[in-house]
């Protein structure tokens, strides 16, 4: 799903992004609700980037990658942790591209995500290549999502990938007394 976000472009540099796990839902400019094999997932575009809410009978998990005022957690290269009965893995990288390469990559990503039934992309006013895109799927019992945060003025593309699944230990102990 492609949408134009009716807001100012507030996270204007890749270095301004911060990461948080477990935050309450923040005001969203656009959302996409999905159900992937019994797991509810909400992709949320914020004025300052993205948030993903995952809900299953075992509980909730939320990821926020955005400009978070007062946040002291910069965007990490990688995180692996247990959240309740969930195993959570996150990875991020920044791609620096030439103007021509950036425009081509932006067009590819916009086409891929906007036409995907489990994709959400928001384009910010002022530049067709200023966008945040999100794509979710379920694979081998885990929920996966990827995001792309485009900063055309710097030729930077922040790419994240996340995987959330039930902890194997919690799963193998289910039903034991």
mmCIF file of C-alpha atoms in Angstrom:
data_model
loop_
_atom_site.group_PDB
_atom_site.id
_atom_site.type_symbol
_atom_site.label_atom_id
_atom_site.label_comp_id
_atom_site.label_asym_id
_atom_site.label_seq_id
_atom_site.Cartn_x
_atom_site.Cartn_y
_atom_site.Cartn_z
ATOM 1 C CA UNK A 1 0.000 0.000 0.000
ATOM 2 C CA UNK A 2 1.393 3.377 -1.039
ATOM 3 C CA UNK A 3 0.412 6.576 0.724
ATOM 4 C CA UNK A 4 1.583 10.179 0.706
ATOM 5 C CA UNK A 5 2.248 11.300 4.255
ATOM 6 C CA UNK A 6 0.727 14.659 5.048
ATOM 7 C CA UNK A 7 3.427 15.853 7.411
ATOM 8 C CA UNK A 8 6.791 17.546 7.509
ATOM 9 C CA UNK A 9 9.822 15.332 6.983
ATOM 10 C CA UNK A 10 10.988 15.247 10.615
ATOM 11 C CA UNK A 11 13.713 12.584 10.727
ATOM 12 C CA UNK A 12 15.967 14.261 8.225
ATOM 13 C CA UNK A 13 19.199 12.361 8.874
ATOM 14 C CA UNK A 14 19.966 8.670 9.267
ATOM 15 C CA UNK A 15 22.034 9.511 12.353
ATOM 16 C CA UNK A 16 18.882 10.880 14.063
ATOM 17 C CA UNK A 17 17.209 7.467 14.154
ATOM 18 C CA UNK A 18 16.936 5.672 17.473
ATOM 19 C CA UNK A 19 15.741 2.165 18.316
ATOM 20 C CA UNK A 20 13.403 1.117 21.112
ATOM 21 C CA UNK A 21 11.752 -2.134 22.097
ATOM 22 C CA UNK A 22 8.513 -2.260 24.095
ATOM 23 C CA UNK A 23 7.273 1.309 23.604
ATOM 24 C CA UNK A 24 3.574 2.097 23.701
ATOM 25 C CA UNK A 25 1.936 2.807 20.324
ATOM 26 C CA UNK A 26 2.847 6.257 19.039
ATOM 27 C CA UNK A 27 0.572 8.404 16.835
ATOM 28 C CA UNK A 28 0.664 6.964 13.314
ATOM 29 C CA UNK A 29 0.169 8.676 9.959
ATOM 30 C CA UNK A 30 -0.663 5.384 8.228
ATOM 31 C CA UNK A 31 -1.140 1.788 9.380
ATOM 32 C CA UNK A 32 -1.518 -1.638 7.839
ATOM 33 C CA UNK A 33 -3.105 -4.410 9.902
ATOM 34 C CA UNK A 34 -2.077 -7.942 8.974
ATOM 35 C CA UNK A 35 -2.751 -11.412 10.303
ATOM 36 C CA UNK A 36 -0.024 -13.901 9.455
ATOM 37 C CA UNK A 37 -0.868 -17.466 10.541
ATOM 38 C CA UNK A 38 -2.455 -16.396 13.835
ATOM 39 C CA UNK A 39 -0.068 -13.539 14.594
ATOM 40 C CA UNK A 40 -1.492 -10.022 14.428
ATOM 41 C CA UNK A 41 0.899 -7.456 13.096
ATOM 42 C CA UNK A 42 0.419 -3.734 12.686
ATOM 43 C CA UNK A 43 2.849 -1.807 10.500
ATOM 44 C CA UNK A 44 2.820 1.865 11.505
ATOM 45 C CA UNK A 45 4.344 4.820 9.672
ATOM 46 C CA UNK A 46 5.172 7.668 12.025
ATOM 47 C CA UNK A 47 6.092 11.230 11.148
ATOM 48 C CA UNK A 48 9.490 10.281 12.530
ATOM 49 C CA UNK A 49 9.775 6.811 10.882
ATOM 50 C CA UNK A 50 8.237 3.437 11.895
ATOM 51 C CA UNK A 51 6.757 1.247 14.582
ATOM 52 C CA UNK A 52 5.689 -2.407 14.395
ATOM 53 C CA UNK A 53 3.284 -3.985 16.882
ATOM 54 C CA UNK A 54 3.142 -7.783 17.111
ATOM 55 C CA UNK A 55 0.363 -9.512 19.050
ATOM 56 C CA UNK A 56 -0.083 -13.191 19.711
ATOM 57 C CA UNK A 57 -1.768 -15.123 22.517
ATOM 58 C CA UNK A 58 1.599 -15.102 24.320
ATOM 59 C CA UNK A 59 1.628 -11.322 24.476
ATOM 60 C CA UNK A 60 2.796 -8.183 22.738
ATOM 61 C CA UNK A 61 6.064 -7.039 21.242
ATOM 62 C CA UNK A 62 6.716 -3.596 19.765
ATOM 63 C CA UNK A 63 9.646 -2.167 17.841
ATOM 64 C CA UNK A 64 10.162 1.529 17.198
ATOM 65 C CA UNK A 65 12.792 2.987 14.886
ATOM 66 C CA UNK A 66 12.341 6.733 14.807
ATOM 67 C CA UNK A 67 13.544 10.116 15.954
ATOM 68 C CA UNK A 68 12.584 9.765 19.599
ATOM 69 C CA UNK A 69 13.078 12.966 21.591
ATOM 70 C CA UNK A 70 15.193 12.241 24.658
ATOM 71 C CA UNK A 71 16.134 8.735 23.512
ATOM 72 C CA UNK A 72 19.632 7.649 24.405
ATOM 73 C CA UNK A 73 19.579 4.432 22.336
ATOM 74 C CA UNK A 74 21.004 5.077 18.877
ATOM 75 C CA UNK A 75 20.220 2.714 16.029
ATOM 76 C CA UNK A 76 22.215 -0.462 16.773
ATOM 77 C CA UNK A 77 23.835 -2.633 14.098
ATOM 78 C CA UNK A 78 22.302 -5.683 15.739
ATOM 79 C CA UNK A 79 20.252 -6.843 18.712
ATOM 80 C CA UNK A 80 19.267 -10.337 19.817
ATOM 81 C CA UNK A 81 17.227 -10.676 22.979
ATOM 82 C CA UNK A 82 14.441 -12.538 24.648
ATOM 83 C CA UNK A 83 11.229 -10.626 25.330
ATOM 84 C CA UNK A 84 8.964 -12.810 27.470
ATOM 85 C CA UNK A 85 8.394 -15.964 25.380
ATOM 86 C CA UNK A 86 9.649 -14.242 22.220
ATOM 87 C CA UNK A 87 13.047 -14.372 20.556
ATOM 88 C CA UNK A 88 13.721 -10.993 18.951
ATOM 89 C CA UNK A 89 16.467 -10.266 16.394
ATOM 90 C CA UNK A 90 17.136 -6.898 14.793
ATOM 91 C CA UNK A 91 19.799 -5.728 12.363
ATOM 92 C CA UNK A 92 20.384 -2.364 10.693
ATOM 93 C CA UNK A 93 22.781 -0.936 8.152
ATOM 94 C CA UNK A 94 23.194 2.343 6.314
ATOM 95 C CA UNK A 95 23.786 2.225 2.557
ATOM 96 C CA UNK A 96 25.440 5.308 1.047
ATOM 97 C CA UNK A 97 24.626 5.647 -2.658
ATOM 98 C CA UNK A 98 25.455 8.062 -5.461
ATOM 99 C CA UNK A 99 22.513 10.266 -6.581
ATOM 100 C CA UNK A 100 21.845 8.101 -9.662
ATOM 101 C CA UNK A 101 22.106 4.831 -7.736
ATOM 102 C CA UNK A 102 19.931 6.218 -4.958
ATOM 103 C CA UNK A 103 17.135 7.201 -7.372
ATOM 104 C CA UNK A 104 17.203 3.769 -9.026
ATOM 105 C CA UNK A 105 17.187 1.902 -5.704
ATOM 106 C CA UNK A 106 14.373 4.130 -4.409
ATOM 107 C CA UNK A 107 12.222 3.386 -7.471
ATOM 108 C CA UNK A 108 12.826 -0.379 -7.111
ATOM 109 C CA UNK A 109 11.865 -0.350 -3.443
ATOM 110 C CA UNK A 110 8.800 1.830 -3.969
ATOM 111 C CA UNK A 111 7.560 -0.528 -6.706
ATOM 112 C CA UNK A 112 8.282 -3.668 -4.665
ATOM 113 C CA UNK A 113 6.638 -2.549 -1.436
ATOM 114 C CA UNK A 114 3.698 -0.504 -2.747
ATOM 115 C CA UNK A 115 2.417 -3.455 -4.814
ATOM 116 C CA UNK A 116 2.917 -6.073 -2.092
ATOM 117 C CA UNK A 117 -0.179 -7.103 -0.052
ATOM 118 C CA UNK A 118 1.930 -7.087 3.138
ATOM 119 C CA UNK A 119 3.768 -3.867 2.360
ATOM 120 C CA UNK A 120 3.274 -0.273 3.461
ATOM 121 C CA UNK A 121 5.169 2.712 2.097
ATOM 122 C CA UNK A 122 4.774 6.380 2.881
ATOM 123 C CA UNK A 123 6.283 9.099 0.717
ATOM 124 C CA UNK A 124 7.046 12.410 2.384
ATOM 125 C CA UNK A 125 6.162 15.680 0.615
ATOM 126 C CA UNK A 126 8.949 17.496 -1.154
ATOM 127 C CA UNK A 127 10.842 14.559 -2.662
ATOM 128 C CA UNK A 128 9.567 11.419 -4.388
ATOM 129 C CA UNK A 129 12.570 9.581 -2.938
ATOM 130 C CA UNK A 130 11.980 10.586 0.712
ATOM 131 C CA UNK A 131 10.072 7.607 2.066
ATOM 132 C CA UNK A 132 9.715 4.936 4.719
ATOM 133 C CA UNK A 133 8.779 1.463 3.483
ATOM 134 C CA UNK A 134 7.875 -1.692 5.420
ATOM 135 C CA UNK A 135 7.322 -5.259 4.271
ATOM 136 C CA UNK A 136 6.234 -8.187 6.488
ATOM 137 C CA UNK A 137 6.017 -11.947 6.076
ATOM 138 C CA UNK A 138 5.775 -15.135 8.098
ATOM 139 C CA UNK A 139 8.391 -17.806 7.492
ATOM 140 C CA UNK A 140 9.084 -21.037 9.397
ATOM 141 C CA UNK A 141 6.997 -20.030 12.419
ATOM 142 C CA UNK A 142 8.516 -16.563 12.743
ATOM 143 C CA UNK A 143 7.327 -13.122 11.737
ATOM 144 C CA UNK A 144 9.856 -11.133 9.703
ATOM 145 C CA UNK A 145 9.802 -7.547 8.549
ATOM 146 C CA UNK A 146 12.151 -5.300 6.659
ATOM 147 C CA UNK A 147 12.146 -1.533 6.550
ATOM 148 C CA UNK A 148 13.804 1.088 4.397
ATOM 149 C CA UNK A 149 14.212 4.726 5.473
ATOM 150 C CA UNK A 150 15.334 6.936 2.601
ATOM 151 C CA UNK A 151 17.339 10.155 2.987
ATOM 152 C CA UNK A 152 17.811 11.444 -0.579
ATOM 153 C CA UNK A 153 19.593 14.654 0.443
ATOM 154 C CA UNK A 154 22.473 12.556 1.866
ATOM 155 C CA UNK A 155 22.161 9.564 -0.466
ATOM 156 C CA UNK A 156 21.557 7.352 2.564
ATOM 157 C CA UNK A 157 19.218 4.394 2.862
ATOM 158 C CA UNK A 158 18.757 2.865 6.314
ATOM 159 C CA UNK A 159 17.802 -0.790 5.967
ATOM 160 C CA UNK A 160 16.526 -2.841 8.904
ATOM 161 C CA UNK A 161 15.433 -6.423 9.244
ATOM 162 C CA UNK A 162 13.678 -7.982 12.201
ATOM 163 C CA UNK A 163 12.635 -11.482 13.119
ATOM 164 C CA UNK A 164 10.353 -12.378 16.028
ATOM 165 C CA UNK A 165 9.402 -15.904 17.023
ATOM 166 C CA UNK A 166 8.457 -18.032 19.973
ATOM 167 C CA UNK A 167 11.439 -19.017 22.079
ATOM 168 C CA UNK A 168 12.255 -22.663 21.400
ATOM 169 C CA UNK A 169 12.644 -23.335 25.114
ATOM 170 C CA UNK A 170 9.189 -21.900 25.893
ATOM 171 C CA UNK A 171 7.756 -23.876 22.968
ATOM 172 C CA UNK A 172 9.394 -27.175 23.997
ATOM 173 C CA UNK A 173 8.246 -26.775 27.611
ATOM 174 C CA UNK A 174 4.633 -26.076 26.647
ATOM 175 C CA UNK A 175 2.287 -28.554 28.242
ATOM 176 C CA UNK A 176 4.825 -29.934 30.726
ATOM 177 C CA UNK A 177 3.971 -29.987 34.404
#
